Amino acid sequence: MARGRFITLEGGEGAGKSTQTGLLVAALVAAGIAAERTREPGGSRGAEDIRGLLLEGDAERWDAVSEALLLYAARRDHVVRLIQPALAAGTWIVSDRFADSTLAYQGYGRGLPLADLHELHRFALGEFRPDLTVILDLPVAEGLGRIGRRSMLSDRFEQLDREFHQRLRDGFLAIARGDPARCVVIDARPDCDSVHRAIRAAVGARLGVAFAA
Ligand code: T5A
């Protein structure tokens, strides 16, 4: 049986990752591919427990190192218990955020050395990486505006300041420039259907999927 492919959607707050993850999984299934969605932090039972620790409380609850360690404890559980078995069974997995979020948030955003985060990744997951990463790029004000309209400003990560969110955006774009074989940047400003069509085009071109018209 052919191994499934692992696709991640990344980007700042309100870029449309959750929306587009659902649309992409539905399009893959319509194309005859077994596909499932997941998310980070979370995805597996243990990782969802850790998600609660990460997202609740005030912005200074964890320092950046503790945050990175919690994220990687969750990520290892998610990969070992859910993602790898699914891929081995031929199912494609689409994840709403993955390791690039740690580079962007804890590295570019909170200032942890990127080399340490790469080392942490190697310790937790070896060379395991997505087959394709879609980075949804959106000006900070637009992303925060979308989230604000949904009244989710209470989540502790969203309390951080705008300069932080700009560093995230720049960080995601730097990650994409550094790994063009894995990453594709999609303009997230157009309406949902247009962004979905752009993602389908990228997945089709990079992973050879023939989507239904
Ligand atoms: N985190 C996570 C780290 O710090 N390090 C890590 O390693 C990881 C994995 C997760 C938090 O954890 C941090 C990052 C985050 O701060 P979360 O609750 O999962 O928190 O939140 P986010 O991942 O940021 O997801 P959001 O739900 O906030 O945003 P999405 O998923 O990007 O956007 P979505 O699809 O929910 O859409 C937001 C709103 O915009 C609308 C939607 O209808 C919705 O109302 N929308 C559009 N509007 C206009 N045009 C479009 N094209 C639109 N697409 C969506």
PDB file of C-alpha atoms and ligand atoms in Angstrom:
ATOM      1  CA  MET A   1       0.000   0.000   0.000  1.00  0.00           C
ATOM      2  CA  ALA A   2       1.307   3.476  -0.866  1.00  0.00           C
ATOM      3  CA  ARG A   3       2.168   5.648   2.139  1.00  0.00           C
ATOM      4  CA  GLY A   4      -0.179   8.583   2.709  1.00  0.00           C
ATOM      5  CA  ARG A   5       1.129  12.126   2.313  1.00  0.00           C
ATOM      6  CA  PHE A   6       1.448  14.640   5.111  1.00  0.00           C
ATOM      7  CA  ILE A   7       0.322  18.209   4.350  1.00  0.00           C
ATOM      8  CA  THR A   8       0.473  21.084   6.838  1.00  0.00           C
ATOM      9  CA  LEU A   9      -1.241  24.471   6.733  1.00  0.00           C
ATOM     10  CA  GLU A  10       0.584  27.286   8.488  1.00  0.00           C
ATOM     11  CA  GLY A  11       0.261  31.014   9.011  1.00  0.00           C
ATOM     12  CA  GLY A  12      -0.610  33.678  11.544  1.00  0.00           C
ATOM     13  CA  GLU A  13      -3.813  34.169  13.503  1.00  0.00           C
ATOM     14  CA  GLY A  14      -6.959  34.334  11.388  1.00  0.00           C
ATOM     15  CA  ALA A  15      -5.176  33.431   8.130  1.00  0.00           C
ATOM     16  CA  GLY A  16      -7.857  30.824   7.394  1.00  0.00           C
ATOM     17  CA  LYS A  17      -5.981  27.621   8.269  1.00  0.00           C
ATOM     18  CA  SER A  18      -8.933  25.870   9.933  1.00  0.00           C
ATOM     19  CA  THR A  19     -11.298  26.817   7.106  1.00  0.00           C
ATOM     20  CA  GLN A  20      -8.856  25.708   4.410  1.00  0.00           C
ATOM     21  CA  THR A  21      -7.910  22.473   6.212  1.00  0.00           C
ATOM     22  CA  GLY A  22     -11.544  21.376   6.065  1.00  0.00           C
ATOM     23  CA  LEU A  23     -11.947  22.371   2.410  1.00  0.00           C
ATOM     24  CA  LEU A  24      -8.740  20.589   1.384  1.00  0.00           C
ATOM     25  CA  VAL A  25      -9.656  17.337   3.155  1.00  0.00           C
ATOM     26  CA  ALA A  26     -13.090  17.391   1.489  1.00  0.00           C
ATOM     27  CA  ALA A  27     -11.463  17.973  -1.930  1.00  0.00           C
ATOM     28  CA  LEU A  28      -8.977  15.127  -1.395  1.00  0.00           C
ATOM     29  CA  VAL A  29     -11.790  12.755  -0.392  1.00  0.00           C
ATOM     30  CA  ALA A  30     -13.788  13.846  -3.465  1.00  0.00           C
ATOM     31  CA  ALA A  31     -10.702  12.992  -5.532  1.00  0.00           C
ATOM     32  CA  GLY A  32     -10.826   9.439  -4.144  1.00  0.00           C
ATOM     33  CA  ILE A  33      -8.064   9.826  -1.554  1.00  0.00           C
ATOM     34  CA  ALA A  34      -8.500   8.689   2.054  1.00  0.00           C
ATOM     35  CA  ALA A  35      -7.750  11.868   3.999  1.00  0.00           C
ATOM     36  CA  GLU A  36      -8.241  13.158   7.532  1.00  0.00           C
ATOM     37  CA  ARG A  37      -7.760  16.496   9.243  1.00  0.00           C
ATOM     38  CA  THR A  38      -5.935  17.127  12.467  1.00  0.00           C
ATOM     39  CA  ARG A  39      -4.522  20.130  14.320  1.00  0.00           C
ATOM     40  CA  GLU A  40      -1.757  21.385  16.578  1.00  0.00           C
ATOM     41  CA  PRO A  41      -1.335  21.859  19.394  1.00  0.00           C
ATOM     42  CA  GLY A  42      -3.407  18.720  19.814  1.00  0.00           C
ATOM     43  CA  GLY A  43      -4.589  15.971  17.497  1.00  0.00           C
ATOM     44  CA  SER A  44      -4.034  12.958  19.761  1.00  0.00           C
ATOM     45  CA  ARG A  45      -5.544  12.524  23.227  1.00  0.00           C
ATOM     46  CA  GLY A  46      -2.373  13.353  25.135  1.00  0.00           C
ATOM     47  CA  ALA A  47      -1.600  16.271  22.842  1.00  0.00           C
ATOM     48  CA  GLU A  48      -5.111  17.684  23.331  1.00  0.00           C
ATOM     49  CA  ASP A  49      -4.503  17.584  27.105  1.00  0.00           C
ATOM     50  CA  ILE A  50      -1.295  19.567  26.583  1.00  0.00           C
ATOM     51  CA  ARG A  51      -3.174  22.009  24.296  1.00  0.00           C
ATOM     52  CA  GLY A  52      -5.307  22.960  27.301  1.00  0.00           C
ATOM     53  CA  LEU A  53      -2.172  23.757  29.312  1.00  0.00           C
ATOM     54  CA  LEU A  54      -0.766  25.871  26.471  1.00  0.00           C
ATOM     55  CA  LEU A  55      -3.810  27.920  25.518  1.00  0.00           C
ATOM     56  CA  GLU A  56      -5.352  28.646  28.916  1.00  0.00           C
ATOM     57  CA  GLY A  57      -4.124  31.218  31.417  1.00  0.00           C
ATOM     58  CA  ASP A  58      -2.378  34.552  30.957  1.00  0.00           C
ATOM     59  CA  ALA A  59       0.233  35.342  28.324  1.00  0.00           C
ATOM     60  CA  GLU A  60       3.153  34.903  30.743  1.00  0.00           C
ATOM     61  CA  ARG A  61       2.040  31.536  32.103  1.00  0.00           C
ATOM     62  CA  TRP A  62       4.958  29.747  30.403  1.00  0.00           C
ATOM     63  CA  ASP A  63       8.328  31.053  29.379  1.00  0.00           C
ATOM     64  CA  ALA A  64       9.322  30.388  25.777  1.00  0.00           C
ATOM     65  CA  VAL A  65      11.487  27.333  26.565  1.00  0.00           C
ATOM     66  CA  SER A  66       8.752  25.639  28.616  1.00  0.00           C
ATOM     67  CA  GLU A  67       6.306  26.434  25.830  1.00  0.00           C
ATOM     68  CA  ALA A  68       8.575  24.835  23.201  1.00  0.00           C
ATOM     69  CA  LEU A  69       9.054  21.725  25.353  1.00  0.00           C
ATOM     70  CA  LEU A  70       5.303  21.370  25.922  1.00  0.00           C
ATOM     71  CA  LEU A  71       4.664  21.815  22.196  1.00  0.00           C
ATOM     72  CA  TYR A  72       7.195  19.114  21.322  1.00  0.00           C
ATOM     73  CA  ALA A  73       5.840  16.713  23.973  1.00  0.00           C
ATOM     74  CA  ALA A  74       2.429  17.174  22.342  1.00  0.00           C
ATOM     75  CA  ARG A  75       3.866  16.928  18.812  1.00  0.00           C
ATOM     76  CA  ARG A  76       5.712  13.674  19.468  1.00  0.00           C
ATOM     77  CA  ASP A  77       2.546  12.087  20.877  1.00  0.00           C
ATOM     78  CA  HIS A  78       0.562  13.374  17.888  1.00  0.00           C
ATOM     79  CA  VAL A  79       3.063  12.073  15.334  1.00  0.00           C
ATOM     80  CA  VAL A  80       3.758   8.693  16.940  1.00  0.00           C
ATOM     81  CA  ARG A  81       0.185   7.799  17.880  1.00  0.00           C
ATOM     82  CA  LEU A  82      -1.866   9.383  15.111  1.00  0.00           C
ATOM     83  CA  ILE A  83       0.032  10.760  12.113  1.00  0.00           C
ATOM     84  CA  GLN A  84       2.574   8.018  11.392  1.00  0.00           C
ATOM     85  CA  PRO A  85       0.105   5.114  11.777  1.00  0.00           C
ATOM     86  CA  ALA A  86      -2.366   6.887   9.471  1.00  0.00           C
ATOM     87  CA  LEU A  87       0.302   7.561   6.826  1.00  0.00           C
ATOM     88  CA  ALA A  88       1.466   3.940   7.051  1.00  0.00           C
ATOM     89  CA  ALA A  89      -2.143   2.826   6.435  1.00  0.00           C
ATOM     90  CA  GLY A  90      -2.269   4.956   3.259  1.00  0.00           C
ATOM     91  CA  THR A  91      -4.338   7.829   4.693  1.00  0.00           C
ATOM     92  CA  TRP A  92      -3.365  11.389   3.853  1.00  0.00           C
ATOM     93  CA  ILE A  93      -3.179  13.725   6.844  1.00  0.00           C
ATOM     94  CA  VAL A  94      -3.804  17.469   6.677  1.00  0.00           C
ATOM     95  CA  SER A  95      -2.741  19.299   9.828  1.00  0.00           C
ATOM     96  CA  ASP A  96      -3.855  22.766  10.894  1.00  0.00           C
ATOM     97  CA  ARG A  97      -0.385  23.892  12.098  1.00  0.00           C
ATOM     98  CA  PHE A  98       2.750  21.796  12.780  1.00  0.00           C
ATOM     99  CA  ALA A  99       6.452  22.349  13.488  1.00  0.00           C
ATOM    100  CA  ASP A 100       6.805  25.570  11.475  1.00  0.00           C
ATOM    101  CA  SER A 101       4.474  27.208  14.008  1.00  0.00           C
ATOM    102  CA  THR A 102       7.071  26.533  16.719  1.00  0.00           C
ATOM    103  CA  LEU A 103       9.820  28.086  14.585  1.00  0.00           C
ATOM    104  CA  ALA A 104       7.583  31.092  13.899  1.00  0.00           C
ATOM    105  CA  TYR A 105       6.017  31.640  17.344  1.00  0.00           C
ATOM    106  CA  GLN A 106       8.674  30.451  19.775  1.00  0.00           C
ATOM    107  CA  GLY A 107      11.623  31.237  17.460  1.00  0.00           C
ATOM    108  CA  TYR A 108      10.926  34.337  15.364  1.00  0.00           C
ATOM    109  CA  GLY A 109       8.190  35.557  17.730  1.00  0.00           C
ATOM    110  CA  ARG A 110       9.526  34.843  21.221  1.00  0.00           C
ATOM    111  CA  GLY A 111      13.221  34.861  20.361  1.00  0.00           C
ATOM    112  CA  LEU A 112      14.390  31.281  20.986  1.00  0.00           C
ATOM    113  CA  PRO A 113      17.425  30.362  18.844  1.00  0.00           C
ATOM    114  CA  LEU A 114      16.264  28.615  15.677  1.00  0.00           C
ATOM    115  CA  ALA A 115      19.174  26.148  15.896  1.00  0.00           C
ATOM    116  CA  ASP A 116      17.933  24.990  19.326  1.00  0.00           C
ATOM    117  CA  LEU A 117      14.432  24.468  17.946  1.00  0.00           C
ATOM    118  CA  HIS A 118      15.822  22.446  15.014  1.00  0.00           C
ATOM    119  CA  GLU A 119      17.775  20.357  17.544  1.00  0.00           C
ATOM    120  CA  LEU A 120      14.618  19.843  19.638  1.00  0.00           C
ATOM    121  CA  HIS A 121      12.811  18.699  16.485  1.00  0.00           C
ATOM    122  CA  ARG A 122      15.577  16.182  15.730  1.00  0.00           C
ATOM    123  CA  PHE A 123      15.471  14.876  19.318  1.00  0.00           C
ATOM    124  CA  ALA A 124      11.674  14.464  19.311  1.00  0.00           C
ATOM    125  CA  LEU A 125      11.003  13.419  15.709  1.00  0.00           C
ATOM    126  CA  GLY A 126      14.260  12.739  13.859  1.00  0.00           C
ATOM    127  CA  GLU A 127      13.913  13.686  10.197  1.00  0.00           C
ATOM    128  CA  PHE A 128      10.099  13.499  10.141  1.00  0.00           C
ATOM    129  CA  ARG A 129       8.743  16.440   8.098  1.00  0.00           C
ATOM    130  CA  PRO A 130       5.636  17.283   6.066  1.00  0.00           C
ATOM    131  CA  ASP A 131       5.612  16.373   2.374  1.00  0.00           C
ATOM    132  CA  LEU A 132       4.085  19.772   1.648  1.00  0.00           C
ATOM    133  CA  THR A 133       3.539  22.896   3.749  1.00  0.00           C
ATOM    134  CA  VAL A 134       1.075  25.580   2.641  1.00  0.00           C
ATOM    135  CA  ILE A 135       1.791  28.942   4.261  1.00  0.00           C
ATOM    136  CA  LEU A 136      -1.238  31.236   4.229  1.00  0.00           C
ATOM    137  CA  ASP A 137       0.081  34.781   4.141  1.00  0.00           C
ATOM    138  CA  LEU A 138      -2.058  37.676   5.356  1.00  0.00           C
ATOM    139  CA  PRO A 139      -1.298  41.197   6.614  1.00  0.00           C
ATOM    140  CA  VAL A 140      -1.373  41.194  10.430  1.00  0.00           C
ATOM    141  CA  ALA A 141      -4.233  43.683  10.739  1.00  0.00           C
ATOM    142  CA  GLU A 142      -6.462  41.603   8.434  1.00  0.00           C
ATOM    143  CA  GLY A 143      -5.799  38.391  10.361  1.00  0.00           C
ATOM    144  CA  LEU A 144      -6.448  39.985  13.746  1.00  0.00           C
ATOM    145  CA  GLY A 145      -9.543  41.682  12.305  1.00  0.00           C
ATOM    146  CA  ARG A 146     -10.962  38.301  11.259  1.00  0.00           C
ATOM    147  CA  ILE A 147     -10.260  36.796  14.673  1.00  0.00           C
ATOM    148  CA  GLY A 148     -11.711  39.849  16.400  1.00  0.00           C
ATOM    149  CA  ARG A 149     -14.945  39.489  14.469  1.00  0.00           C
ATOM    150  CA  ARG A 150     -15.153  35.959  15.868  1.00  0.00           C
ATOM    151  CA  SER A 151     -14.525  37.209  19.458  1.00  0.00           C
ATOM    152  CA  MET A 152     -11.685  34.808  20.272  1.00  0.00           C
ATOM    153  CA  LEU A 153      -9.320  37.448  21.637  1.00  0.00           C
ATOM    154  CA  SER A 154      -9.271  35.735  25.022  1.00  0.00           C
ATOM    155  CA  ASP A 155      -6.860  32.985  23.897  1.00  0.00           C
ATOM    156  CA  ARG A 156      -3.545  33.758  25.514  1.00  0.00           C
ATOM    157  CA  PHE A 157      -1.460  33.716  22.311  1.00  0.00           C
ATOM    158  CA  GLU A 158      -3.732  36.314  20.739  1.00  0.00           C
ATOM    159  CA  GLN A 159      -3.094  38.760  23.593  1.00  0.00           C
ATOM    160  CA  LEU A 160       0.475  39.255  22.382  1.00  0.00           C
ATOM    161  CA  ASP A 161       1.253  42.545  20.650  1.00  0.00           C
ATOM    162  CA  ARG A 162       1.143  43.450  16.966  1.00  0.00           C
ATOM    163  CA  GLU A 163       4.939  43.575  16.576  1.00  0.00           C
ATOM    164  CA  PHE A 164       4.972  39.970  17.691  1.00  0.00           C
ATOM    165  CA  HIS A 165       2.432  39.082  14.988  1.00  0.00           C
ATOM    166  CA  GLN A 166       4.517  40.922  12.377  1.00  0.00           C
ATOM    167  CA  ARG A 167       7.580  38.872  13.406  1.00  0.00           C
ATOM    168  CA  LEU A 168       5.458  35.747  12.927  1.00  0.00           C
ATOM    169  CA  ARG A 169       4.482  36.773   9.420  1.00  0.00           C
ATOM    170  CA  ASP A 170       8.082  37.588   8.504  1.00  0.00           C
ATOM    171  CA  GLY A 171       9.183  34.309  10.117  1.00  0.00           C
ATOM    172  CA  PHE A 172       6.776  32.174   8.104  1.00  0.00           C
ATOM    173  CA  LEU A 173       7.941  33.880   4.901  1.00  0.00           C
ATOM    174  CA  ALA A 174      11.582  33.272   5.858  1.00  0.00           C
ATOM    175  CA  ILE A 175      10.821  29.580   6.515  1.00  0.00           C
ATOM    176  CA  ALA A 176       9.246  29.324   3.051  1.00  0.00           C
ATOM    177  CA  ARG A 177      12.239  31.013   1.402  1.00  0.00           C
ATOM    178  CA  GLY A 178      14.586  28.607   3.200  1.00  0.00           C
ATOM    179  CA  ASP A 179      12.758  25.437   2.105  1.00  0.00           C
ATOM    180  CA  PRO A 180      11.092  26.074  -1.263  1.00  0.00           C
ATOM    181  CA  ALA A 181      10.918  22.350  -2.117  1.00  0.00           C
ATOM    182  CA  ARG A 182       8.557  21.747   0.819  1.00  0.00           C
ATOM    183  CA  CYS A 183       6.785  25.100   1.218  1.00  0.00           C
ATOM    184  CA  VAL A 184       4.407  27.099  -0.919  1.00  0.00           C
ATOM    185  CA  VAL A 185       3.136  30.573   0.054  1.00  0.00           C
ATOM    186  CA  ILE A 186      -0.493  31.372  -0.793  1.00  0.00           C
ATOM    187  CA  ASP A 187      -2.003  34.860  -0.613  1.00  0.00           C
ATOM    188  CA  ALA A 188      -4.761  34.488   2.021  1.00  0.00           C
ATOM    189  CA  ARG A 189      -6.462  37.844   1.301  1.00  0.00           C
ATOM    190  CA  PRO A 190      -8.973  36.689  -1.350  1.00  0.00           C
ATOM    191  CA  ASP A 191     -12.294  35.008  -0.456  1.00  0.00           C
ATOM    192  CA  CYS A 192     -12.332  31.424   0.888  1.00  0.00           C
ATOM    193  CA  ASP A 193     -13.120  29.788  -2.475  1.00  0.00           C
ATOM    194  CA  SER A 194     -10.280  31.591  -4.267  1.00  0.00           C
ATOM    195  CA  VAL A 195      -7.783  30.620  -1.558  1.00  0.00           C
ATOM    196  CA  HIS A 196      -9.036  27.023  -1.721  1.00  0.00           C
ATOM    197  CA  ARG A 197      -8.532  26.937  -5.500  1.00  0.00           C
ATOM    198  CA  ALA A 198      -4.968  28.217  -5.076  1.00  0.00           C
ATOM    199  CA  ILE A 199      -4.261  25.531  -2.468  1.00  0.00           C
ATOM    200  CA  ARG A 200      -5.727  22.822  -4.719  1.00  0.00           C
ATOM    201  CA  ALA A 201      -3.523  24.014  -7.577  1.00  0.00           C
ATOM    202  CA  ALA A 202      -0.443  23.798  -5.325  1.00  0.00           C
ATOM    203  CA  VAL A 203      -1.340  20.341  -3.984  1.00  0.00           C
ATOM    204  CA  GLY A 204      -2.100  19.153  -7.508  1.00  0.00           C
ATOM    205  CA  ALA A 205       1.203  20.436  -8.873  1.00  0.00           C
ATOM    206  CA  ARG A 206       3.396  19.321  -5.954  1.00  0.00           C
ATOM    207  CA  LEU A 207       1.790  15.977  -5.050  1.00  0.00           C
ATOM    208  CA  GLY A 208       0.189  14.957  -8.334  1.00  0.00           C
ATOM    209  CA  VAL A 209      -3.444  14.976  -7.197  1.00  0.00           C
ATOM    210  CA  ALA A 210      -6.108  15.170  -9.936  1.00  0.00           C
ATOM    211  CA  PHE A 211      -8.911  17.088  -8.193  1.00  0.00           C
ATOM    212  CA  ALA A 212     -12.508  16.882  -9.361  1.00  0.00           C
ATOM    213  CA  ALA A 213     -13.470  19.964 -11.443  1.00  0.00           C
TER     214      ALA A 213
HETATM  215  N1  T5A B   1       1.122  27.824  18.579  1.00  0.00           N
HETATM  216  C1  T5A B   1       0.784  26.680  17.940  1.00  0.00           C
HETATM  217  C2  T5A B   1       2.447  28.104  18.915  1.00  0.00           C
HETATM  218  O1  T5A B   1       2.762  29.129  19.521  1.00  0.00           O
HETATM  219  N2  T5A B   1       3.422  27.206  18.562  1.00  0.00           N
HETATM  220  C3  T5A B   1       3.127  26.031  17.924  1.00  0.00           C
HETATM  221  O2  T5A B   1       4.052  25.229  17.656  1.00  0.00           O
HETATM  222  C4  T5A B   1       1.750  25.750  17.609  1.00  0.00           C
HETATM  223  C5  T5A B   1       1.378  24.472  16.913  1.00  0.00           C
HETATM  224  C6  T5A B   1      -3.215  27.860  18.458  1.00  0.00           C
HETATM  225  C7  T5A B   1      -2.248  28.827  19.068  1.00  0.00           C
HETATM  226  O3  T5A B   1      -1.072  28.121  19.412  1.00  0.00           O
HETATM  227  C8  T5A B   1       0.054  28.790  18.897  1.00  0.00           C
HETATM  228  C9  T5A B   1      -0.455  29.529  17.687  1.00  0.00           C
HETATM  229  C10 T5A B   1      -1.864  29.916  18.087  1.00  0.00           C
HETATM  230  O4  T5A B   1      -1.820  31.170  18.724  1.00  0.00           O
HETATM  231  P1  T5A B   1      -5.704  28.019  17.709  1.00  0.00           P
HETATM  232  O5  T5A B   1      -6.910  28.213  18.564  1.00  0.00           O
HETATM  233  O6  T5A B   1      -5.516  26.699  17.068  1.00  0.00           O
HETATM  234  O7  T5A B   1      -4.463  28.417  18.590  1.00  0.00           O
HETATM  235  O8  T5A B   1      -5.693  29.230  16.715  1.00  0.00           O
HETATM  236  P2  T5A B   1      -5.071  29.450  15.282  1.00  0.00           P
HETATM  237  O9  T5A B   1      -4.269  28.279  14.851  1.00  0.00           O
HETATM  238  O10 T5A B   1      -4.404  30.771  15.223  1.00  0.00           O
HETATM  239  O11 T5A B   1      -6.324  29.438  14.387  1.00  0.00           O
HETATM  240  P3  T5A B   1      -7.474  30.474  14.251  1.00  0.00           P
HETATM  241  O12 T5A B   1      -8.711  29.639  14.360  1.00  0.00           O
HETATM  242  O13 T5A B   1      -7.323  31.596  15.168  1.00  0.00           O
HETATM  243  O14 T5A B   1      -7.266  30.998  12.800  1.00  0.00           O
HETATM  244  P4  T5A B   1      -7.269  30.235  11.414  1.00  0.00           P
HETATM  245  O15 T5A B   1      -7.473  28.782  11.589  1.00  0.00           O
HETATM  246  O16 T5A B   1      -6.103  30.658  10.620  1.00  0.00           O
HETATM  247  O17 T5A B   1      -8.522  30.886  10.694  1.00  0.00           O
HETATM  248  P5  T5A B   1     -10.028  30.335  10.524  1.00  0.00           P
HETATM  249  O18 T5A B   1     -10.112  29.443   9.370  1.00  0.00           O
HETATM  250  O19 T5A B   1     -10.516  29.884  11.846  1.00  0.00           O
HETATM  251  O20 T5A B   1     -10.702  31.718  10.115  1.00  0.00           O
HETATM  252  C11 T5A B   1     -10.739  32.814  10.991  1.00  0.00           C
HETATM  253  C12 T5A B   1     -11.967  33.687  10.630  1.00  0.00           C
HETATM  254  O21 T5A B   1     -11.750  34.259   9.351  1.00  0.00           O
HETATM  255  C13 T5A B   1     -12.771  33.848   8.454  1.00  0.00           C
HETATM  256  C14 T5A B   1     -13.412  32.622   9.048  1.00  0.00           C
HETATM  257  O22 T5A B   1     -14.739  32.464   8.645  1.00  0.00           O
HETATM  258  C15 T5A B   1     -13.281  32.893  10.524  1.00  0.00           C
HETATM  259  O23 T5A B   1     -14.325  33.705  10.963  1.00  0.00           O
HETATM  260  N3  T5A B   1     -12.114  33.590   7.174  1.00  0.00           N
HETATM  261  C16 T5A B   1     -12.120  34.438   6.141  1.00  0.00           C
HETATM  262  N4  T5A B   1     -12.694  35.661   5.997  1.00  0.00           N
HETATM  263  C17 T5A B   1     -12.496  36.267   4.792  1.00  0.00           C
HETATM  264  N5  T5A B   1     -11.774  35.720   3.771  1.00  0.00           N
HETATM  265  C18 T5A B   1     -11.202  34.501   3.883  1.00  0.00           C
HETATM  266  N6  T5A B   1     -10.487  33.985   2.874  1.00  0.00           N
HETATM  267  C19 T5A B   1     -11.359  33.830   5.131  1.00  0.00           C
HETATM  268  N7  T5A B   1     -10.911  32.623   5.579  1.00  0.00           N
HETATM  269  C20 T5A B   1     -11.361  32.511   6.836  1.00  0.00           C
END
